[in-house]
N, CA, C, O and CB atoms as a CASP TS submission, in Angstrom:
PFRMAT TS
TARGET T0000
AUTHOR 0000-0000-0000
METHOD Language model
MODEL 1
PARENT N/A
ATOM      1  N   ILE     1       0.501  -0.996  -0.020  1.00  0.00           N
ATOM      2  CA  ILE     1       0.068   0.197   0.573  1.00  0.00           C
ATOM      3  C   ILE     1       1.158   1.185   0.628  1.00  0.00           C
ATOM      4  O   ILE     1       2.081   1.358   1.424  1.00  0.00           O
ATOM      5  CB  ILE     1      -0.463  -0.051   1.888  1.00  0.00           C
ATOM      6  N   ARG     2       0.541   2.180  -1.163  1.00  0.00           N
ATOM      7  CA  ARG     2       1.355   3.309  -0.895  1.00  0.00           C
ATOM      8  C   ARG     2       0.724   4.600  -0.478  1.00  0.00           C
ATOM      9  O   ARG     2      -0.405   4.720  -0.953  1.00  0.00           O
ATOM     10  CB  ARG     2       2.086   3.549  -1.995  1.00  0.00           C
ATOM     11  N   LEU     3       0.971   5.234  -0.006  1.00  0.00           N
ATOM     12  CA  LEU     3       0.335   6.612   0.319  1.00  0.00           C
ATOM     13  C   LEU     3       1.064   7.415   0.340  1.00  0.00           C
ATOM     14  O   LEU     3       2.257   7.350   0.637  1.00  0.00           O
ATOM     15  CB  LEU     3      -0.285   6.815   1.376  1.00  0.00           C
ATOM     16  N   SER     4       0.105   8.792  -0.152  1.00  0.00           N
ATOM     17  CA  SER     4       0.833  10.252  -0.119  1.00  0.00           C
ATOM     18  C   SER     4       0.189  11.338   0.585  1.00  0.00           C
ATOM     19  O   SER     4      -1.016  11.583   0.531  1.00  0.00           O
ATOM     20  CB  SER     4       1.017  10.804  -1.489  1.00  0.00           C
ATOM     21  N   LEU     5       1.013  11.945   1.216  1.00  0.00           N
ATOM     22  CA  LEU     5      -0.237  13.064   1.550  1.00  0.00           C
ATOM     23  C   LEU     5       0.820  14.493   1.692  1.00  0.00           C
ATOM     24  O   LEU     5       2.031  14.685   1.791  1.00  0.00           O
ATOM     25  CB  LEU     5      -1.332  12.619   3.393  1.00  0.00           C
ATOM     26  N   VAL     6      -0.204  15.182   1.647  1.00  0.00           N
ATOM     27  CA  VAL     6       0.817  16.497   1.091  1.00  0.00           C
ATOM     28  C   VAL     6       0.814  17.353   2.491  1.00  0.00           C
ATOM     29  O   VAL     6      -0.215  17.732   3.052  1.00  0.00           O
ATOM     30  CB  VAL     6       0.048  17.612  -0.494  1.00  0.00           C
ATOM     31  N   GLY     7       1.874  17.541   2.858  1.00  0.00           N
ATOM     32  CA  GLY     7       1.555  18.721   4.593  1.00  0.00           C
ATOM     33  C   GLY     7       2.424  17.787   5.323  1.00  0.00           C
ATOM     34  O   GLY     7       3.193  16.929   4.892  1.00  0.00           O
ATOM     35  N   SER     8       2.021  18.278   6.993  1.00  0.00           N
ATOM     36  CA  SER     8       2.330  18.114   7.947  1.00  0.00           C
ATOM     37  C   SER     8       2.011  16.347   8.863  1.00  0.00           C
ATOM     38  O   SER     8       2.459  15.816   9.879  1.00  0.00           O
ATOM     39  CB  SER     8       1.783  19.319   8.343  1.00  0.00           C
ATOM     40  N   GLU     9       1.184  16.031   7.979  1.00  0.00           N
ATOM     41  CA  GLU     9       0.649  14.606   8.762  1.00  0.00           C
ATOM     42  C   GLU     9       1.129  13.752   8.719  1.00  0.00           C
ATOM     43  O   GLU     9       0.546  12.668   8.678  1.00  0.00           O
ATOM     44  CB  GLU     9      -0.340  14.053   8.566  1.00  0.00           C
ATOM     45  N   MET    10       2.766  13.935   8.707  1.00  0.00           N
ATOM     46  CA  MET    10       3.633  11.847   8.734  1.00  0.00           C
ATOM     47  C   MET    10       3.250  11.447   8.649  1.00  0.00           C
ATOM     48  O   MET    10       2.907  10.782   7.671  1.00  0.00           O
ATOM     49  CB  MET    10       4.222  10.841   9.464  1.00  0.00           C
ATOM     50  N   CYS    11       2.752  11.548  10.368  1.00  0.00           N
ATOM     51  CA  CYS    11       2.715  10.415  11.680  1.00  0.00           C
ATOM     52  C   CYS    11       1.476   9.563  11.432  1.00  0.00           C
ATOM     53  O   CYS    11       1.604   8.345  11.559  1.00  0.00           O
ATOM     54  CB  CYS    11       2.549  11.184  13.360  1.00  0.00           C
ATOM     55  N   LYS    12       0.002  10.192  11.011  1.00  0.00           N
ATOM     56  CA  LYS    12      -1.110   9.908  10.779  1.00  0.00           C
ATOM     57  C   LYS    12      -1.174   9.149   8.992  1.00  0.00           C
ATOM     58  O   LYS    12      -2.209   8.794   8.429  1.00  0.00           O
ATOM     59  CB  LYS    12      -1.901  11.306  11.132  1.00  0.00           C
ATOM     60  N   GLU    13       0.324   9.062   8.382  1.00  0.00           N
ATOM     61  CA  GLU    13      -0.519   8.353   7.329  1.00  0.00           C
ATOM     62  C   GLU    13       0.937   7.358   7.240  1.00  0.00           C
ATOM     63  O   GLU    13       1.322   6.790   6.218  1.00  0.00           O
ATOM     64  CB  GLU    13      -1.211   9.425   5.688  1.00  0.00           C
ATOM     65  N   THR    14       1.673   7.313   8.700  1.00  0.00           N
ATOM     66  CA  THR    14       2.673   5.790   8.944  1.00  0.00           C
ATOM     67  C   THR    14       2.027   5.168   9.830  1.00  0.00           C
ATOM     68  O   THR    14       2.307   3.992  10.062  1.00  0.00           O
ATOM     69  CB  THR    14       4.290   5.869   9.540  1.00  0.00           C
ATOM     70  N   ALA    15       0.917   5.891  10.590  1.00  0.00           N
ATOM     71  CA  ALA    15       0.395   4.900  11.370  1.00  0.00           C
ATOM     72  C   ALA    15      -0.618   3.631   9.643  1.00  0.00           C
ATOM     73  O   ALA    15      -0.559   2.422   9.422  1.00  0.00           O
ATOM     74  CB  ALA    15      -0.928   6.008  12.946  1.00  0.00           C
ATOM     75  N   LEU    16      -1.312   4.698   8.945  1.00  0.00           N
ATOM     76  CA  LEU    16      -2.610   4.501   8.009  1.00  0.00           C
ATOM     77  C   LEU    16      -1.751   3.242   7.327  1.00  0.00           C
ATOM     78  O   LEU    16      -2.361   2.174   7.290  1.00  0.00           O
ATOM     79  CB  LEU    16      -3.204   6.053   6.794  1.00  0.00           C
ATOM     80  N   GLY    17      -0.432   3.261   6.799  1.00  0.00           N
ATOM     81  CA  GLY    17       0.118   2.634   6.405  1.00  0.00           C
ATOM     82  C   GLY    17       0.738   1.285   6.590  1.00  0.00           C
ATOM     83  O   GLY    17       1.235   0.420   5.869  1.00  0.00           O
ATOM     84  N   ASP    18       0.337   1.600   8.726  1.00  0.00           N
ATOM     85  CA  ASP    18       1.377   0.693   9.209  1.00  0.00           C
ATOM     86  C   ASP    18      -0.237  -0.476   9.414  1.00  0.00           C
ATOM     87  O   ASP    18      -0.201  -1.669   9.716  1.00  0.00           O
ATOM     88  CB  ASP    18       2.620   1.388  10.934  1.00  0.00           C
ATOM     89  N   ALA    19      -1.066   0.074   9.230  1.00  0.00           N
ATOM     90  CA  ALA    19      -2.374  -0.816   9.508  1.00  0.00           C
ATOM     91  C   ALA    19      -2.091  -1.155   8.193  1.00  0.00           C
ATOM     92  O   ALA    19      -1.017  -1.758   8.218  1.00  0.00           O
ATOM     93  CB  ALA    19      -4.008  -0.182   9.970  1.00  0.00           C
ATOM     94  N   LEU    20      -2.528  -1.071   7.005  1.00  0.00           N
ATOM     95  CA  LEU    20      -2.849  -1.717   5.671  1.00  0.00           C
ATOM     96  C   LEU    20      -1.643  -2.107   4.959  1.00  0.00           C
ATOM     97  O   LEU    20      -1.832  -3.022   4.158  1.00  0.00           O
ATOM     98  CB  LEU    20      -3.650  -0.803   4.772  1.00  0.00           C
ATOM     99  N   ASP    21      -0.134  -1.544   5.051  1.00  0.00           N
ATOM    100  CA  ASP    21       1.037  -2.461   4.775  1.00  0.00           C
ATOM    101  C   ASP    21       0.999  -4.519   5.223  1.00  0.00           C
ATOM    102  O   ASP    21       0.523  -5.070   6.216  1.00  0.00           O
ATOM    103  CB  ASP    21       2.293  -1.569   5.801  1.00  0.00           C
ATOM    104  N   HIS    22       1.623  -5.055   4.152  1.00  0.00           N
ATOM    105  CA  HIS    22       1.617  -6.753   4.040  1.00  0.00           C
ATOM    106  C   HIS    22       0.156  -6.959   4.776  1.00  0.00           C
ATOM    107  O   HIS    22       0.535  -7.171   5.928  1.00  0.00           O
ATOM    108  CB  HIS    22       3.145  -7.704   5.022  1.00  0.00           C
ATOM    109  N   ARG    23      -0.907  -7.008   4.804  1.00  0.00           N
ATOM    110  CA  ARG    23      -1.765  -7.752   5.369  1.00  0.00           C
ATOM    111  C   ARG    23      -2.531  -7.886   4.344  1.00  0.00           C
ATOM    112  O   ARG    23      -2.526  -7.121   3.379  1.00  0.00           O
ATOM    113  CB  ARG    23      -2.326  -7.338   6.509  1.00  0.00           C
ATOM    114  N   PHE    24      -3.560  -9.300   4.533  1.00  0.00           N
ATOM    115  CA  PHE    24      -5.047  -9.249   4.645  1.00  0.00           C
ATOM    116  C   PHE    24      -5.833  -8.310   4.427  1.00  0.00           C
ATOM    117  O   PHE    24      -6.330  -7.745   5.401  1.00  0.00           O
ATOM    118  CB  PHE    24      -5.398  -9.487   5.616  1.00  0.00           C
ATOM    119  N   LEU    25      -6.077  -7.994   3.448  1.00  0.00           N
ATOM    120  CA  LEU    25      -7.678  -6.628   3.121  1.00  0.00           C
ATOM    121  C   LEU    25      -8.642  -8.109   4.559  1.00  0.00           C
ATOM    122  O   LEU    25      -9.312  -8.107   5.592  1.00  0.00           O
ATOM    123  CB  LEU    25      -8.929  -6.576   0.009  1.00  0.00           C
ATOM    124  N   ASP    26      -8.377  -8.522   4.136  1.00  0.00           N
ATOM    125  CA  ASP    26     -10.063  -9.509   4.402  1.00  0.00           C
ATOM    126  C   ASP    26      -9.993  -9.409   5.743  1.00  0.00           C
ATOM    127  O   ASP    26     -11.103  -9.639   6.221  1.00  0.00           O
ATOM    128  CB  ASP    26     -10.272 -11.452   3.887  1.00  0.00           C
ATOM    129  N   GLU    27      -9.057  -9.132   6.691  1.00  0.00           N
ATOM    130  CA  GLU    27      -8.123  -8.869   7.953  1.00  0.00           C
ATOM    131  C   GLU    27      -8.359  -7.468   8.911  1.00  0.00           C
ATOM    132  O   GLU    27      -8.183  -7.058  10.058  1.00  0.00           O
ATOM    133  CB  GLU    27      -6.582  -8.782   7.353  1.00  0.00           C
ATOM    134  N   ILE    28      -8.595  -7.280   8.320  1.00  0.00           N
ATOM    135  CA  ILE    28      -7.923  -5.398   8.666  1.00  0.00           C
ATOM    136  C   ILE    28     -10.056  -5.051   9.095  1.00  0.00           C
ATOM    137  O   ILE    28     -11.114  -4.898   8.485  1.00  0.00           O
ATOM    138  CB  ILE    28      -6.788  -3.919   6.157  1.00  0.00           C
ATOM    139  N   PRO    29      -9.450  -5.111  10.719  1.00  0.00           N
ATOM    140  CA  PRO    29     -11.100  -4.961  11.389  1.00  0.00           C
ATOM    141  C   PRO    29     -11.532  -3.129  10.768  1.00  0.00           C
ATOM    142  O   PRO    29     -10.646  -2.424  10.285  1.00  0.00           O
ATOM    143  CB  PRO    29     -11.034  -5.102  13.830  1.00  0.00           C
ATOM    144  N   GLY    30     -12.530  -2.789  10.866  1.00  0.00           N
ATOM    145  CA  GLY    30     -13.874  -2.016  10.016  1.00  0.00           C
ATOM    146  C   GLY    30     -13.637  -1.506   9.114  1.00  0.00           C
ATOM    147  O   GLY    30     -14.171  -0.449   8.778  1.00  0.00           O
ATOM    148  N   LEU    31     -12.208  -2.501   8.042  1.00  0.00           N
ATOM    149  CA  LEU    31     -12.605  -2.249   5.989  1.00  0.00           C
ATOM    150  C   LEU    31     -14.233  -2.956   6.155  1.00  0.00           C
ATOM    151  O   LEU    31     -15.014  -2.067   6.496  1.00  0.00           O
ATOM    152  CB  LEU    31     -11.128  -3.710   4.331  1.00  0.00           C
ATOM    153  N   GLY    32     -14.935  -4.334   5.999  1.00  0.00           N
ATOM    154  CA  GLY    32     -15.657  -4.846   5.791  1.00  0.00           C
ATOM    155  C   GLY    32     -14.844  -5.496   4.018  1.00  0.00           C
ATOM    156  O   GLY    32     -13.621  -5.596   3.917  1.00  0.00           O
ATOM    157  N   LYS    33     -15.706  -5.815   2.948  1.00  0.00           N
ATOM    158  CA  LYS    33     -15.285  -6.327   2.198  1.00  0.00           C
ATOM    159  C   LYS    33     -14.538  -5.413   1.355  1.00  0.00           C
ATOM    160  O   LYS    33     -15.198  -4.404   1.104  1.00  0.00           O
ATOM    161  CB  LYS    33     -16.102  -6.992   1.780  1.00  0.00           C
ATOM    162  N   PRO    34     -13.080  -5.433   0.698  1.00  0.00           N
ATOM    163  CA  PRO    34     -12.074  -5.439   0.013  1.00  0.00           C
ATOM    164  C   PRO    34     -11.913  -4.795  -0.934  1.00  0.00           C
ATOM    165  O   PRO    34     -10.788  -4.441  -1.286  1.00  0.00           O
ATOM    166  CB  PRO    34     -11.850  -6.282  -0.241  1.00  0.00           C
ATOM    167  N   THR    35     -13.243  -4.420  -1.721  1.00  0.00           N
ATOM    168  CA  THR    35     -13.532  -3.543  -2.583  1.00  0.00           C
ATOM    169  C   THR    35     -12.036  -1.985  -2.610  1.00  0.00           C
ATOM    170  O   THR    35     -11.173  -1.652  -1.798  1.00  0.00           O
ATOM    171  CB  THR    35     -15.273  -3.132  -2.031  1.00  0.00           C
ATOM    172  N   LEU    36     -12.329  -1.615  -3.594  1.00  0.00           N
ATOM    173  CA  LEU    36     -11.486   0.022  -3.628  1.00  0.00           C
ATOM    174  C   LEU    36     -12.471  -0.016  -3.558  1.00  0.00           C
ATOM    175  O   LEU    36     -12.747  -1.052  -2.953  1.00  0.00           O
ATOM    176  CB  LEU    36     -10.539   0.988  -4.606  1.00  0.00           C
ATOM    177  N   GLU    37     -13.461   0.585  -3.854  1.00  0.00           N
ATOM    178  CA  GLU    37     -14.586   1.817  -3.447  1.00  0.00           C
ATOM    179  C   GLU    37     -14.043   1.341  -1.356  1.00  0.00           C
ATOM    180  O   GLU    37     -13.489   2.327  -0.869  1.00  0.00           O
ATOM    181  CB  GLU    37     -17.133   1.274  -4.268  1.00  0.00           C
ATOM    182  N   ASN    38     -14.134   0.309  -0.465  1.00  0.00           N
ATOM    183  CA  ASN    38     -14.602   0.160   0.813  1.00  0.00           C
ATOM    184  C   ASN    38     -13.013   0.954   1.421  1.00  0.00           C
ATOM    185  O   ASN    38     -12.814   1.770   2.321  1.00  0.00           O
ATOM    186  CB  ASN    38     -15.081  -1.703   1.289  1.00  0.00           C
ATOM    187  N   LEU    39     -11.789   0.040   0.131  1.00  0.00           N
ATOM    188  CA  LEU    39     -11.106   1.208   0.598  1.00  0.00           C
ATOM    189  C   LEU    39     -11.036   2.836   0.506  1.00  0.00           C
ATOM    190  O   LEU    39     -11.093   3.455   1.568  1.00  0.00           O
ATOM    191  CB  LEU    39     -10.251   0.936   0.314  1.00  0.00           C
ATOM    192  N   CYS    40     -10.983   3.150  -0.033  1.00  0.00           N
ATOM    193  CA  CYS    40     -11.328   4.277  -0.170  1.00  0.00           C
ATOM    194  C   CYS    40     -12.217   5.378   1.118  1.00  0.00           C
ATOM    195  O   CYS    40     -11.990   6.530   1.489  1.00  0.00           O
ATOM    196  CB  CYS    40     -11.977   3.991  -1.306  1.00  0.00           C
ATOM    197  N   LEU    41     -13.433   4.207   1.570  1.00  0.00           N
ATOM    198  CA  LEU    41     -14.045   4.917   2.030  1.00  0.00           C
ATOM    199  C   LEU    41     -13.480   4.859   3.956  1.00  0.00           C
ATOM    200  O   LEU    41     -13.574   5.729   4.822  1.00  0.00           O
ATOM    201  CB  LEU    41     -15.510   4.514   1.463  1.00  0.00           C
ATOM    202  N   PHE    42     -12.834   3.244   4.025  1.00  0.00           N
ATOM    203  CA  PHE    42     -12.119   3.559   5.618  1.00  0.00           C
ATOM    204  C   PHE    42     -10.375   4.529   4.862  1.00  0.00           C
ATOM    205  O   PHE    42      -9.799   5.302   5.627  1.00  0.00           O
ATOM    206  CB  PHE    42     -11.617   1.280   6.848  1.00  0.00           C
ATOM    207  N   ILE    43     -10.096   4.423   4.155  1.00  0.00           N
ATOM    208  CA  ILE    43      -8.849   5.274   4.074  1.00  0.00           C
ATOM    209  C   ILE    43      -9.575   7.160   4.706  1.00  0.00           C
ATOM    210  O   ILE    43      -9.224   7.750   5.727  1.00  0.00           O
ATOM    211  CB  ILE    43      -8.151   5.164   1.954  1.00  0.00           C
ATOM    212  N   ALA    44     -10.360   7.524   3.910  1.00  0.00           N
ATOM    213  CA  ALA    44     -10.889   9.228   4.019  1.00  0.00           C
ATOM    214  C   ALA    44     -11.607   8.248   5.924  1.00  0.00           C
ATOM    215  O   ALA    44     -11.501   8.836   7.000  1.00  0.00           O
ATOM    216  CB  ALA    44     -12.754  10.185   2.036  1.00  0.00           C
ATOM    217  N   ASP    45     -11.892   7.595   5.869  1.00  0.00           N
ATOM    218  CA  ASP    45     -12.526   7.908   7.806  1.00  0.00           C
ATOM    219  C   ASP    45     -11.371   7.487   8.185  1.00  0.00           C
ATOM    220  O   ASP    45     -10.851   8.355   8.886  1.00  0.00           O
ATOM    221  CB  ASP    45     -14.057   6.869   8.758  1.00  0.00           C
ATOM    222  N   SER    46     -10.681   6.541   8.062  1.00  0.00           N
ATOM    223  CA  SER    46      -8.935   7.305   8.705  1.00  0.00           C
ATOM    224  C   SER    46      -8.011   8.948   8.750  1.00  0.00           C
ATOM    225  O   SER    46      -7.083   9.402   9.420  1.00  0.00           O
ATOM    226  CB  SER    46      -7.846   6.548   7.786  1.00  0.00           C
ATOM    227  N   LEU    47      -8.633   9.302   7.956  1.00  0.00           N
ATOM    228  CA  LEU    47      -8.366  10.560   7.840  1.00  0.00           C
ATOM    229  C   LEU    47      -9.241  12.022   8.037  1.00  0.00           C
ATOM    230  O   LEU    47      -9.131  13.219   7.773  1.00  0.00           O
ATOM    231  CB  LEU    47      -7.984  10.455   6.798  1.00  0.00           C
ATOM    232  N   ALA    48     -10.001  11.250   8.563  1.00  0.00           N
ATOM    233  CA  ALA    48     -11.248  12.575   8.534  1.00  0.00           C
ATOM    234  C   ALA    48     -10.766  13.905   9.610  1.00  0.00           C
ATOM    235  O   ALA    48     -10.773  15.101   9.320  1.00  0.00           O
ATOM    236  CB  ALA    48     -13.070  11.835   9.273  1.00  0.00           C
ATOM    237  N   ASP    49     -10.366  13.290  10.890  1.00  0.00           N
ATOM    238  CA  ASP    49      -9.008  14.771  11.558  1.00  0.00           C
ATOM    239  C   ASP    49      -7.888  15.071  11.122  1.00  0.00           C
ATOM    240  O   ASP    49      -7.111  15.346  12.036  1.00  0.00           O
ATOM    241  CB  ASP    49      -8.350  14.671  12.902  1.00  0.00           C
ATOM    242  N   LEU    50      -7.422  15.146  10.038  1.00  0.00           N
ATOM    243  CA  LEU    50      -6.500  15.843   9.670  1.00  0.00           C
ATOM    244  C   LEU    50      -7.319  17.463   9.521  1.00  0.00           C
ATOM    245  O   LEU    50      -8.484  17.853   9.447  1.00  0.00           O
ATOM    246  CB  LEU    50      -5.821  15.108   8.339  1.00  0.00           C
ATOM    247  N   GLN    51      -5.546  18.276   9.533  1.00  0.00           N
ATOM    248  CA  GLN    51      -6.089  19.369   9.252  1.00  0.00           C
ATOM    249  C   GLN    51      -5.317  20.140   8.078  1.00  0.00           C
ATOM    250  O   GLN    51      -4.554  20.871   8.710  1.00  0.00           O
ATOM    251  CB  GLN    51      -6.193  20.070  10.464  1.00  0.00           C
ATOM    252  N   PRO    52      -5.189  20.278   7.290  1.00  0.00           N
ATOM    253  CA  PRO    52      -6.607  20.368   6.830  1.00  0.00           C
ATOM    254  C   PRO    52      -7.398  19.026   6.028  1.00  0.00           C
ATOM    255  O   PRO    52      -6.716  18.189   5.436  1.00  0.00           O
ATOM    256  CB  PRO    52      -6.582  21.594   5.851  1.00  0.00           C
ATOM    257  N   ALA    53      -8.438  18.958   6.067  1.00  0.00           N
ATOM    258  CA  ALA    53      -9.239  17.827   5.589  1.00  0.00           C
ATOM    259  C   ALA    53      -8.931  17.105   4.201  1.00  0.00           C
ATOM    260  O   ALA    53      -8.979  17.779   3.172  1.00  0.00           O
ATOM    261  CB  ALA    53     -10.575  18.308   5.527  1.00  0.00           C
ATOM    262  N   PRO    54      -8.616  15.753   4.150  1.00  0.00           N
ATOM    263  CA  PRO    54      -7.873  15.775   2.536  1.00  0.00           C
ATOM    264  C   PRO    54      -9.637  15.630   1.591  1.00  0.00           C
ATOM    265  O   PRO    54     -10.748  15.238   1.950  1.00  0.00           O
ATOM    266  CB  PRO    54      -6.347  13.797   2.170  1.00  0.00           C
ATOM    267  N   SER    55      -9.084  16.173   0.311  1.00  0.00           N
ATOM    268  CA  SER    55     -10.182  16.804  -0.410  1.00  0.00           C
ATOM    269  C   SER    55     -10.731  14.967  -1.580  1.00  0.00           C
ATOM    270  O   SER    55     -11.696  14.344  -2.021  1.00  0.00           O
ATOM    271  CB  SER    55      -9.308  18.673  -1.564  1.00  0.00           C
ATOM    272  N   ARG    56      -9.664  14.968  -1.519  1.00  0.00           N
ATOM    273  CA  ARG    56      -9.694  13.180  -2.817  1.00  0.00           C
ATOM    274  C   ARG    56      -8.767  12.112  -1.953  1.00  0.00           C
ATOM    275  O   ARG    56      -7.991  12.121  -0.997  1.00  0.00           O
ATOM    276  CB  ARG    56      -8.504  13.429  -5.005  1.00  0.00           C
ATOM    277  N   ILE    57      -9.420  11.066  -3.028  1.00  0.00           N
ATOM    278  CA  ILE    57      -8.663   9.752  -2.095  1.00  0.00           C
ATOM    279  C   ILE    57      -8.790   9.156  -3.106  1.00  0.00           C
ATOM    280  O   ILE    57      -9.517   9.436  -4.058  1.00  0.00           O
ATOM    281  CB  ILE    57      -9.263   8.950  -0.658  1.00  0.00           C
ATOM    282  N   ARG    58      -8.136   8.349  -2.982  1.00  0.00           N
ATOM    283  CA  ARG    58      -7.437   7.838  -4.670  1.00  0.00           C
ATOM    284  C   ARG    58      -7.311   6.572  -4.364  1.00  0.00           C
ATOM    285  O   ARG    58      -6.667   6.525  -3.316  1.00  0.00           O
ATOM    286  CB  ARG    58      -5.771   8.480  -5.317  1.00  0.00           C
ATOM    287  N   VAL    59      -7.630   5.341  -4.784  1.00  0.00           N
ATOM    288  CA  VAL    59      -6.760   3.927  -5.160  1.00  0.00           C
ATOM    289  C   VAL    59      -7.012   3.090  -6.042  1.00  0.00           C
ATOM    290  O   VAL    59      -8.037   2.409  -6.011  1.00  0.00           O
ATOM    291  CB  VAL    59      -6.674   3.075  -4.265  1.00  0.00           C
ATOM    292  N   TRP    60      -6.434   3.034  -6.643  1.00  0.00           N
ATOM    293  CA  TRP    60      -5.801   2.285  -7.903  1.00  0.00           C
ATOM    294  C   TRP    60      -4.452   0.809  -7.450  1.00  0.00           C
ATOM    295  O   TRP    60      -3.577   0.721  -6.589  1.00  0.00           O
ATOM    296  CB  TRP    60      -4.891   3.814  -8.908  1.00  0.00           C
ATOM    297  N   ARG    61      -5.029  -0.284  -8.769  1.00  0.00           N
ATOM    298  CA  ARG    61      -4.516  -1.211  -8.957  1.00  0.00           C
ATOM    299  C   ARG    61      -3.827  -1.309  -9.600  1.00  0.00           C
ATOM    300  O   ARG    61      -4.463  -1.299 -10.654  1.00  0.00           O
ATOM    301  CB  ARG    61      -4.934  -1.801  -9.059  1.00  0.00           C
ATOM    302  N   ASP    62      -2.113  -1.497 -10.018  1.00  0.00           N
ATOM    303  CA  ASP    62      -1.920  -0.879 -10.634  1.00  0.00           C
ATOM    304  C   ASP    62      -2.223  -2.667 -11.982  1.00  0.00           C
ATOM    305  O   ASP    62      -2.479  -2.804 -13.178  1.00  0.00           O
ATOM    306  CB  ASP    62      -0.520   0.178 -10.163  1.00  0.00           C
ATOM    307  N   SER    63      -2.018  -3.464 -10.986  1.00  0.00           N
ATOM    308  CA  SER    63      -1.668  -4.929 -11.733  1.00  0.00           C
ATOM    309  C   SER    63      -2.395  -5.285 -13.074  1.00  0.00           C
ATOM    310  O   SER    63      -1.986  -5.857 -14.084  1.00  0.00           O
ATOM    311  CB  SER    63      -2.066  -6.158 -10.740  1.00  0.00           C
ATOM    312  N   ILE    64      -4.294  -4.454 -12.553  1.00  0.00           N
ATOM    313  CA  ILE    64      -4.993  -4.297 -13.875  1.00  0.00           C
ATOM    314  C   ILE    64      -5.064  -3.363 -14.711  1.00  0.00           C
ATOM    315  O   ILE    64      -5.231  -3.412 -15.929  1.00  0.00           O
ATOM    316  CB  ILE    64      -5.994  -4.426 -13.801  1.00  0.00           C
ATOM    317  N   GLY    65      -4.863  -2.054 -13.665  1.00  0.00           N
ATOM    318  CA  GLY    65      -5.461  -0.537 -13.821  1.00  0.00           C
ATOM    319  C   GLY    65      -6.321  -0.364 -13.321  1.00  0.00           C
ATOM    320  O   GLY    65      -6.984   0.609 -13.680  1.00  0.00           O
ATOM    321  N   ASP    66      -6.773  -1.144 -12.288  1.00  0.00           N
ATOM    322  CA  ASP    66      -8.321  -0.367 -12.480  1.00  0.00           C
ATOM    323  C   ASP    66      -7.704   0.783 -10.588  1.00  0.00           C
ATOM    324  O   ASP    66      -6.734   0.727  -9.831  1.00  0.00           O
ATOM    325  CB  ASP    66     -10.520  -2.184 -12.294  1.00  0.00           C
ATOM    326  N   GLY    67      -8.780   1.495 -10.656  1.00  0.00           N
ATOM    327  CA  GLY    67      -8.971   2.228  -9.467  1.00  0.00           C
ATOM    328  C   GLY    67     -10.100   3.143  -9.582  1.00  0.00           C
ATOM    329  O   GLY    67     -10.655   3.407 -10.648  1.00  0.00           O
ATOM    330  N   CYS    68     -10.521   3.769  -8.074  1.00  0.00           N
ATOM    331  CA  CYS    68     -11.073   4.244  -7.946  1.00  0.00           C
ATOM    332  C   CYS    68     -10.836   5.326  -7.532  1.00  0.00           C
ATOM    333  O   CYS    68      -9.689   5.444  -7.100  1.00  0.00           O
ATOM    334  CB  CYS    68     -11.547   3.777  -7.683  1.00  0.00           C
ATOM    335  N   VAL    69     -11.887   6.797  -7.442  1.00  0.00           N
ATOM    336  CA  VAL    69     -11.439   7.944  -6.798  1.00  0.00           C
ATOM    337  C   VAL    69     -12.601   8.191  -5.533  1.00  0.00           C
ATOM    338  O   VAL    69     -13.643   7.581  -5.771  1.00  0.00           O
ATOM    339  CB  VAL    69     -11.307   9.228  -7.957  1.00  0.00           C
ATOM    340  N   LEU    70     -12.613   8.730  -4.638  1.00  0.00           N
ATOM    341  CA  LEU    70     -13.444   9.667  -3.672  1.00  0.00           C
ATOM    342  C   LEU    70     -12.827  10.766  -4.011  1.00  0.00           C
ATOM    343  O   LEU    70     -11.650  11.016  -3.752  1.00  0.00           O
ATOM    344  CB  LEU    70     -13.445   9.423  -2.072  1.00  0.00           C
ATOM    345  N   ASP    71     -13.751  11.614  -4.726  1.00  0.00           N
ATOM    346  CA  ASP    71     -13.794  13.258  -3.671  1.00  0.00           C
ATOM    347  C   ASP    71     -14.868  13.775  -2.470  1.00  0.00           C
ATOM    348  O   ASP    71     -16.095  13.724  -2.565  1.00  0.00           O
ATOM    349  CB  ASP    71     -14.071  14.542  -4.738  1.00  0.00           C
ATOM    350  N   LEU    72     -14.210  14.209  -1.486  1.00  0.00           N
ATOM    351  CA  LEU    72     -14.683  14.398  -0.442  1.00  0.00           C
ATOM    352  C   LEU    72     -15.132  15.885  -0.536  1.00  0.00           C
ATOM    353  O   LEU    72     -14.968  15.003   0.307  1.00  0.00           O
ATOM    354  CB  LEU    72     -13.794  14.000   0.562  1.00  0.00           C
ATOM    355  N   ASN    73     -15.590  17.417  -0.666  1.00  0.00           N
ATOM    356  CA  ASN    73     -15.742  18.432  -1.064  1.00  0.00           C
ATOM    357  C   ASN    73     -16.878  18.382  -1.087  1.00  0.00           C
ATOM    358  O   ASN    73     -17.530  19.348  -1.484  1.00  0.00           O
ATOM    359  CB  ASN    73     -15.190  18.774  -1.954  1.00  0.00           C
TER
END
């Protein structure tokens, strides 16, 4: 899982990255069915307290060119 945040919230990025990295997505509490859409929602919920709040979450799967974008405006 690759996360990129612009700004000073690197500790939040690291915690979220650690929660997702090298894990079976089926085993992550609170994620539900591990679809790209649910990953976007999970990440948005995890980053909801950031200031400024993220305006867009993008999750993609390079291997098949599939992706999801969640606009939070």
